[in-house]
PDB file of C-alpha atoms in Angstrom:
ATOM      1  CA  MET X   1     124.081 118.383 109.985  1.00 69.00           C
ATOM      2  CA  SER X   2     122.753 122.130 109.163  1.00 76.00           C
ATOM      3  CA  ASP X   3     119.657 123.765 109.527  1.00 81.00           C
ATOM      4  CA  ARG X   4     119.235 124.171 105.995  1.00 86.00           C
ATOM      5  CA  TRP X   5     116.781 121.454 105.213  1.00 93.00           C
ATOM      6  CA  ASP X   6     114.188 121.470 102.581  1.00 89.00           C
ATOM      7  CA  PHE X   7     112.356 119.238 100.311  1.00 89.00           C
ATOM      8  CA  TYR X   8     111.258 119.160  96.541  1.00 90.00           C
ATOM      9  CA  PHE X   9     109.118 117.298  94.209  1.00 91.00           C
ATOM     10  CA  CYS X  10     110.654 115.091  91.433  1.00 89.00           C
ATOM     11  CA  HIS X  11     109.917 111.323  89.653  1.00 89.00           C
ATOM     12  CA  ILE X  12     111.659 108.155  90.462  1.00 90.00           C
ATOM     13  CA  GLU X  13     111.080 105.366  87.904  1.00 88.00           C
ATOM     14  CA  ASP X  14     108.322 107.637  86.595  1.00 86.00           C
ATOM     15  CA  ARG X  15     106.658 107.603  89.783  1.00 92.00           C
ATOM     16  CA  PRO X  16     105.902 110.669  91.916  1.00 94.00           C
ATOM     17  CA  ALA X  17     108.635 111.029  94.707  1.00 94.00           C
ATOM     18  CA  SER X  18     109.180 113.695  97.568  1.00 95.00           C
ATOM     19  CA  ILE X  19     113.191 114.418  98.639  1.00 95.00           C
ATOM     20  CA  PHE X  20     114.027 116.021 101.710  1.00 95.00           C
ATOM     21  CA  LEU X  21     117.362 116.958 102.199  1.00 94.00           C
ATOM     22  CA  ASP X  22     120.240 118.802 104.395  1.00 94.00           C
ATOM     23  CA  LEU X  23     121.083 121.463 101.431  1.00 92.00           C
ATOM     24  CA  GLY X  24     123.429 123.649 104.131  1.00 91.00           C
ATOM     25  CA  ILE X  25     126.175 120.551 103.555  1.00 94.00           C
ATOM     26  CA  VAL X  26     126.304 120.674  99.837  1.00 91.00           C
ATOM     27  CA  ASP X  27     129.647 122.796  99.541  1.00 90.00           C
ATOM     28  CA  SER X  28     131.440 120.388 102.083  1.00 92.00           C
ATOM     29  CA  VAL X  29     131.036 117.135 100.784  1.00 93.00           C
ATOM     30  CA  PRO X  30     132.316 114.575 101.264  1.00 95.00           C
ATOM     31  CA  VAL X  31     133.249 114.450 104.888  1.00 94.00           C
ATOM     32  CA  GLU X  32     135.941 112.935 105.988  1.00 94.00           C
ATOM     33  CA  GLY X  33     135.734 110.052 107.889  1.00 94.00           C
ATOM     34  CA  PHE X  34     132.351 109.337 106.835  1.00 96.00           C
ATOM     35  CA  HIS X  35     132.615 107.287 103.492  1.00 96.00           C
ATOM     36  CA  VAL X  36     129.758 104.807 103.970  1.00 97.00           C
ATOM     37  CA  LEU X  37     126.310 105.020 102.419  1.00 98.00           C
ATOM     38  CA  VAL X  38     123.509 103.609 104.735  1.00 97.00           C
ATOM     39  CA  ARG X  39     120.263 103.578 103.694  1.00 97.00           C
ATOM     40  CA  LEU X  40     116.997 102.399 106.313  1.00 97.00           C
ATOM     41  CA  ARG X  41     113.922 101.714 103.675  1.00 97.00           C
ATOM     42  CA  LEU X  42     111.191 101.999 105.586  1.00 98.00           C
ATOM     43  CA  ILE X  43     107.940 100.085 104.229  1.00 97.00           C
ATOM     44  CA  MET X  44     105.061 102.492 104.601  1.00 98.00           C
ATOM     45  CA  ARG X  45     101.889 101.286 105.872  1.00 97.00           C
ATOM     46  CA  SER X  46      99.210 103.501 104.623  1.00 96.00           C
ATOM     47  CA  PRO X  47     100.617 105.291 101.614  1.00 97.00           C
ATOM     48  CA  ARG X  48      98.606 107.100  99.094  1.00 97.00           C
ATOM     49  CA  PRO X  49      97.456 105.667  96.095  1.00 96.00           C
ATOM     50  CA  ASP X  50     100.553 107.706  94.140  1.00 96.00           C
ATOM     51  CA  GLY X  51     102.728 105.836  96.632  1.00 96.00           C
ATOM     52  CA  LEU X  52     103.714 109.275  99.058  1.00 97.00           C
ATOM     53  CA  SER X  53     103.311 109.515 102.458  1.00 97.00           C
ATOM     54  CA  SER X  54      99.758 110.032 103.932  1.00 96.00           C
ATOM     55  CA  ARG X  55      98.564 112.117 106.683  1.00 96.00           C
ATOM     56  CA  GLU X  56      97.047 109.432 108.673  1.00 96.00           C
ATOM     57  CA  GLU X  57     100.778 108.403 109.144  1.00 96.00           C
ATOM     58  CA  TYR X  58     102.149 111.382 108.885  1.00 96.00           C
ATOM     59  CA  GLU X  59     102.905 111.542 113.029  1.00 97.00           C
ATOM     60  CA  VAL X  60     104.324 107.778 113.599  1.00 97.00           C
ATOM     61  CA  LEU X  61     106.724 108.839 110.030  1.00 97.00           C
ATOM     62  CA  LYS X  62     108.312 112.062 111.854  1.00 97.00           C
ATOM     63  CA  GLU X  63     108.473 110.282 115.448  1.00 97.00           C
ATOM     64  CA  ILE X  64     110.700 107.460 113.360  1.00 97.00           C
ATOM     65  CA  GLU X  65     112.497 109.894 111.537  1.00 97.00           C
ATOM     66  CA  ASP X  66     113.328 112.143 114.707  1.00 96.00           C
ATOM     67  CA  ARG X  67     114.500 108.836 116.603  1.00 95.00           C
ATOM     68  CA  LEU X  68     116.875 108.059 113.775  1.00 96.00           C
ATOM     69  CA  GLN X  69     118.100 111.578 113.482  1.00 94.00           C
ATOM     70  CA  GLU X  70     119.217 111.517 116.957  1.00 94.00           C
ATOM     71  CA  ALA X  71     120.705 108.088 117.470  1.00 93.00           C
ATOM     72  CA  ALA X  72     122.674 108.695 114.076  1.00 93.00           C
ATOM     73  CA  GLY X  73     124.947 111.526 116.319  1.00 88.00           C
ATOM     74  CA  VAL X  74     125.672 109.043 118.996  1.00 83.00           C
ATOM     75  CA  PRO X  75     128.890 106.897 118.833  1.00 85.00           C
ATOM     76  CA  PRO X  76     129.972 104.055 118.198  1.00 76.00           C
ATOM     77  CA  GLY X  77     127.418 104.070 115.504  1.00 78.00           C
ATOM     78  CA  ARG X  78     128.002 107.641 114.535  1.00 90.00           C
ATOM     79  CA  SER X  79     126.589 108.448 111.097  1.00 95.00           C
ATOM     80  CA  MET X  80     125.383 111.627 109.712  1.00 95.00           C
ATOM     81  CA  TYR X  81     121.796 111.619 108.153  1.00 96.00           C
ATOM     82  CA  VAL X  82     121.749 113.538 104.805  1.00 97.00           C
ATOM     83  CA  GLY X  83     118.244 113.114 103.568  1.00 97.00           C
ATOM     84  CA  ARG X  84     115.195 110.958 102.945  1.00 97.00           C
ATOM     85  CA  CYS X  85     113.389 109.993  99.886  1.00 97.00           C
ATOM     86  CA  THR X  86     109.273 109.019  99.888  1.00 98.00           C
ATOM     87  CA  SER X  87     108.408 107.133  96.803  1.00 97.00           C
ATOM     88  CA  GLY X  88     106.217 103.746  95.771  1.00 96.00           C
ATOM     89  CA  GLY X  89     105.310 103.367  99.159  1.00 97.00           C
ATOM     90  CA  PHE X  90     108.511 103.173 100.495  1.00 97.00           C
ATOM     91  CA  ARG X  91     110.348 105.756 102.577  1.00 98.00           C
ATOM     92  CA  ASP X  92     113.972 105.878 102.515  1.00 98.00           C
ATOM     93  CA  PHE X  93     116.584 107.676 105.140  1.00 98.00           C
ATOM     94  CA  TYR X  94     120.165 108.154 104.170  1.00 98.00           C
ATOM     95  CA  PHE X  95     123.159 108.437 106.257  1.00 97.00           C
ATOM     96  CA  TYR X  96     126.927 108.364 105.556  1.00 97.00           C
ATOM     97  CA  ALA X  97     129.215 106.955 108.508  1.00 96.00           C
ATOM     98  CA  GLY X  98     132.622 105.588 108.886  1.00 95.00           C
ATOM     99  CA  ASP X  99     131.737 102.076 110.521  1.00 94.00           C
ATOM    100  CA  ARG X 100     128.756 100.752 108.707  1.00 93.00           C
ATOM    101  CA  HIS X 101     128.041  97.683 111.019  1.00 94.00           C
ATOM    102  CA  ALA X 102     128.123  99.996 114.019  1.00 94.00           C
ATOM    103  CA  ALA X 103     125.548 102.424 112.335  1.00 95.00           C
ATOM    104  CA  GLU X 104     123.453  99.430 110.890  1.00 95.00           C
ATOM    105  CA  SER X 105     122.989  98.281 114.127  1.00 94.00           C
ATOM    106  CA  VAL X 106     122.416 101.624 115.984  1.00 94.00           C
ATOM    107  CA  LEU X 107     119.915 102.896 113.225  1.00 95.00           C
ATOM    108  CA  SER X 108     117.809  99.634 112.929  1.00 94.00           C
ATOM    109  CA  GLY X 109     117.966  99.133 116.899  1.00 94.00           C
ATOM    110  CA  CYS X 110     115.051 102.651 116.775  1.00 94.00           C
ATOM    111  CA  LEU X 111     112.631 100.803 115.082  1.00 94.00           C
ATOM    112  CA  ALA X 112     112.196  98.200 117.739  1.00 92.00           C
ATOM    113  CA  GLY X 113     109.734 100.244 119.097  1.00 90.00           C
ATOM    114  CA  TYR X 114     107.842 100.019 116.070  1.00 95.00           C
ATOM    115  CA  PRO X 115     106.655  96.278 115.542  1.00 90.00           C
ATOM    116  CA  GLY X 116     104.238  97.054 113.016  1.00 91.00           C
ATOM    117  CA  TYR X 117     106.712  98.425 110.332  1.00 96.00           C
ATOM    118  CA  GLU X 118     109.115  96.678 108.089  1.00 96.00           C
ATOM    119  CA  PHE X 119     112.460  97.943 107.141  1.00 97.00           C
ATOM    120  CA  GLU X 120     115.324  96.835 105.151  1.00 96.00           C
ATOM    121  CA  MET X 121     118.862  98.262 106.025  1.00 95.00           C
ATOM    122  CA  SER X 122     121.538  98.344 103.240  1.00 96.00           C
ATOM    123  CA  SER X 123     125.223 100.358 102.638  1.00 96.00           C
ATOM    124  CA  ARG X 124     127.910 100.499  99.993  1.00 97.00           C
ATOM    125  CA  GLU X 125     131.497 102.598 100.205  1.00 97.00           C
ATOM    126  CA  ASP X 126     130.607 105.916  98.726  1.00 97.00           C
ATOM    127  CA  PRO X 127     133.861 107.743  99.170  1.00 97.00           C
ATOM    128  CA  THR X 128     132.601 111.245  96.932  1.00 97.00           C
ATOM    129  CA  TRP X 129     129.318 111.091  98.379  1.00 97.00           C
ATOM    130  CA  ASP X 130     128.006 110.427  95.005  1.00 96.00           C
ATOM    131  CA  CYS X 131     124.004 109.251  96.538  1.00 96.00           C
ATOM    132  CA  TYR X 132     124.166 112.730  98.209  1.00 96.00           C
ATOM    133  CA  ARG X 133     124.897 114.808  95.123  1.00 94.00           C
ATOM    134  CA  SER X 134     123.341 112.800  92.345  1.00 92.00           C
ATOM    135  CA  PHE X 135     120.648 111.370  93.646  1.00 94.00           C
ATOM    136  CA  LEU X 136     119.310 113.082  96.331  1.00 94.00           C
ATOM    137  CA  SER X 137     120.397 116.972  95.392  1.00 89.00           C
ATOM    138  CA  PRO X 138     118.212 119.055  93.076  1.00 87.00           C
ATOM    139  CA  SER X 139     118.965 119.520  89.696  1.00 75.00           C
ATOM    140  CA  GLU X 140     119.117 123.116  88.752  1.00 75.00           C
ATOM    141  CA  ARG X 141     115.196 123.621  88.080  1.00 75.00           C
ATOM    142  CA  GLU X 142     114.449 121.709  91.410  1.00 75.00           C
ATOM    143  CA  ARG X 143     116.570 124.308  92.714  1.00 73.00           C
ATOM    144  CA  GLN X 144     114.887 127.289  91.725  1.00 75.00           C
ATOM    145  CA  THR X 145     111.323 125.734  92.553  1.00 76.00           C
ATOM    146  CA  ILE X 146     112.882 125.163  96.157  1.00 73.00           C
ATOM    147  CA  GLU X 147     113.985 128.702  96.313  1.00 76.00           C
ATOM    148  CA  ASN X 148     110.797 130.234  94.551  1.00 73.00           C
ATOM    149  CA  GLU X 149     108.884 128.325  97.447  1.00 77.00           C
ATOM    150  CA  ARG X 150     111.114 129.737 100.229  1.00 75.00           C
ATOM    151  CA  VAL X 151     110.500 133.490  98.677  1.00 77.00           C
ATOM    152  CA  LEU X 152     106.775 132.218  98.880  1.00 77.00           C
ATOM    153  CA  ARG X 153     106.630 131.176 102.549  1.00 78.00           C
ATOM    154  CA  VAL X 154     108.443 134.616 103.446  1.00 81.00           C
ATOM    155  CA  LEU X 155     105.754 136.443 101.652  1.00 83.00           C
ATOM    156  CA  GLU X 156     102.937 134.768 103.108  1.00 82.00           C
ATOM    157  CA  ARG X 157     104.830 135.255 106.580  1.00 84.00           C
ATOM    158  CA  GLU X 158     104.913 139.236 105.913  1.00 85.00           C
ATOM    159  CA  GLY X 159     101.153 139.142 105.432  1.00 87.00           C
ATOM    160  CA  ASP X 160     100.415 138.551 101.377  1.00 85.00           C
ATOM    161  CA  ASP X 161      97.701 137.496 100.080  1.00 86.00           C
ATOM    162  CA  HIS X 162      98.566 135.071  97.598  1.00 80.00           C
ATOM    163  CA  SER X 163      95.090 135.013  96.196  1.00 86.00           C
ATOM    164  CA  ILE X 164      95.799 138.301  94.392  1.00 84.00           C
ATOM    165  CA  VAL X 165      96.527 137.647  90.887  1.00 86.00           C
ATOM    166  CA  ARG X 166      99.657 139.757  89.742  1.00 81.00           C
ATOM    167  CA  PRO X 167     101.069 139.768  86.358  1.00 84.00           C
ATOM    168  CA  VAL X 168     104.860 138.084  86.432  1.00 77.00           C
ATOM    169  CA  SER X 169     106.802 138.316  83.165  1.00 80.00           C
ATOM    170  CA  HIS X 170     110.623 136.677  82.439  1.00 76.00           C
ATOM    171  CA  TRP X 171     112.844 137.974  80.099  1.00 79.00           C
ATOM    172  CA  CYS X 172     115.811 136.193  78.855  1.00 82.00           C
ATOM    173  CA  TYR X 173     118.676 138.202  76.663  1.00 86.00           C
ATOM    174  CA  PHE X 174     121.265 136.157  74.571  1.00 90.00           C
ATOM    175  CA  ARG X 175     124.297 137.034  72.830  1.00 91.00           C
ATOM    176  CA  ASP X 176     123.404 134.519  70.117  1.00 92.00           C
ATOM    177  CA  PRO X 177     121.630 131.436  69.171  1.00 91.00           C
ATOM    178  CA  SER X 178     123.853 128.870  70.967  1.00 91.00           C
ATOM    179  CA  SER X 179     123.716 130.372  74.219  1.00 87.00           C
ATOM    180  CA  ARG X 180     120.033 129.978  73.715  1.00 87.00           C
ATOM    181  CA  LYS X 181     120.408 126.654  72.438  1.00 88.00           C
ATOM    182  CA  ASP X 182     122.846 125.916  75.966  1.00 84.00           C
ATOM    183  CA  LEU X 183     119.850 127.324  78.097  1.00 80.00           C
ATOM    184  CA  CYS X 184     116.950 125.254  76.489  1.00 80.00           C
ATOM    185  CA  ASP X 185     119.299 121.969  76.760  1.00 78.00           C
ATOM    186  CA  ARG X 186     119.731 122.543  80.462  1.00 71.00           C
ATOM    187  CA  GLN X 187     115.770 123.264  81.165  1.00 68.00           C
ATOM    188  CA  ARG X 188     115.135 120.078  79.406  1.00 65.00           C
ATOM    189  CA  ARG X 189     117.397 118.344  82.109  1.00 60.00           C
ATOM    190  CA  GLY X 190     116.028 119.888  84.916  1.00 53.00           C
ATOM    191  CA  HIS X 191     113.258 117.356  83.746  1.00 49.00           C
ATOM    192  CA  ARG X 192     114.759 114.636  85.278  1.00 52.00           C
ATOM    193  CA  SER X 193     113.317 111.271  86.393  1.00 54.00           C
ATOM    194  CA  ARG X 194     115.780 109.578  88.634  1.00 56.00           C
ATOM    195  CA  GLY X 195     116.678 105.815  88.273  1.00 55.00           C
ATOM    196  CA  PRO X 196     116.650 103.351  91.431  1.00 53.00           C
ATOM    197  CA  LEU X 197     119.576 103.580  93.423  1.00 57.00           C
TER     198      LEU X 197
END
């Protein structure tokens, strides 16, 4: 697990979704010995009308996530916490493990202190980390949004006043019409709506 976590918004089955993931491991996956994808699906108790998490539930969801993350790093159910997806009234936590049964046992044990929450566990072989690379990871357009948000956070931290209107111009130069078409096609693909996992 790295310290380069970030989030972005997208759509899953045409519903709004928020994905939070470890972007610092993107160049080092798949990780040897962690070939099983484990998903813990938490059924939120007070989601917003659009299916995302509410402020009312923020603290307890954060506490559950911290507990899961801590438990993931401990043998015998050692696993790697790689991200979460919130959509449709669910919060799905994603882990990669070597031993599915040990990981499921340790992770489900974390929910024992939260009897008001229902959850489901599932796991499957994913030696190429397809879930992390295809489902959780951002598209080019989503990655650009993440980078833009980082720039805005740095500017704000340095005292920038975001209320000041500034002109922003973007220019693209192309060698030929086919290069322009390629860019347009990639931009359209950036607006993907993920299917169910």
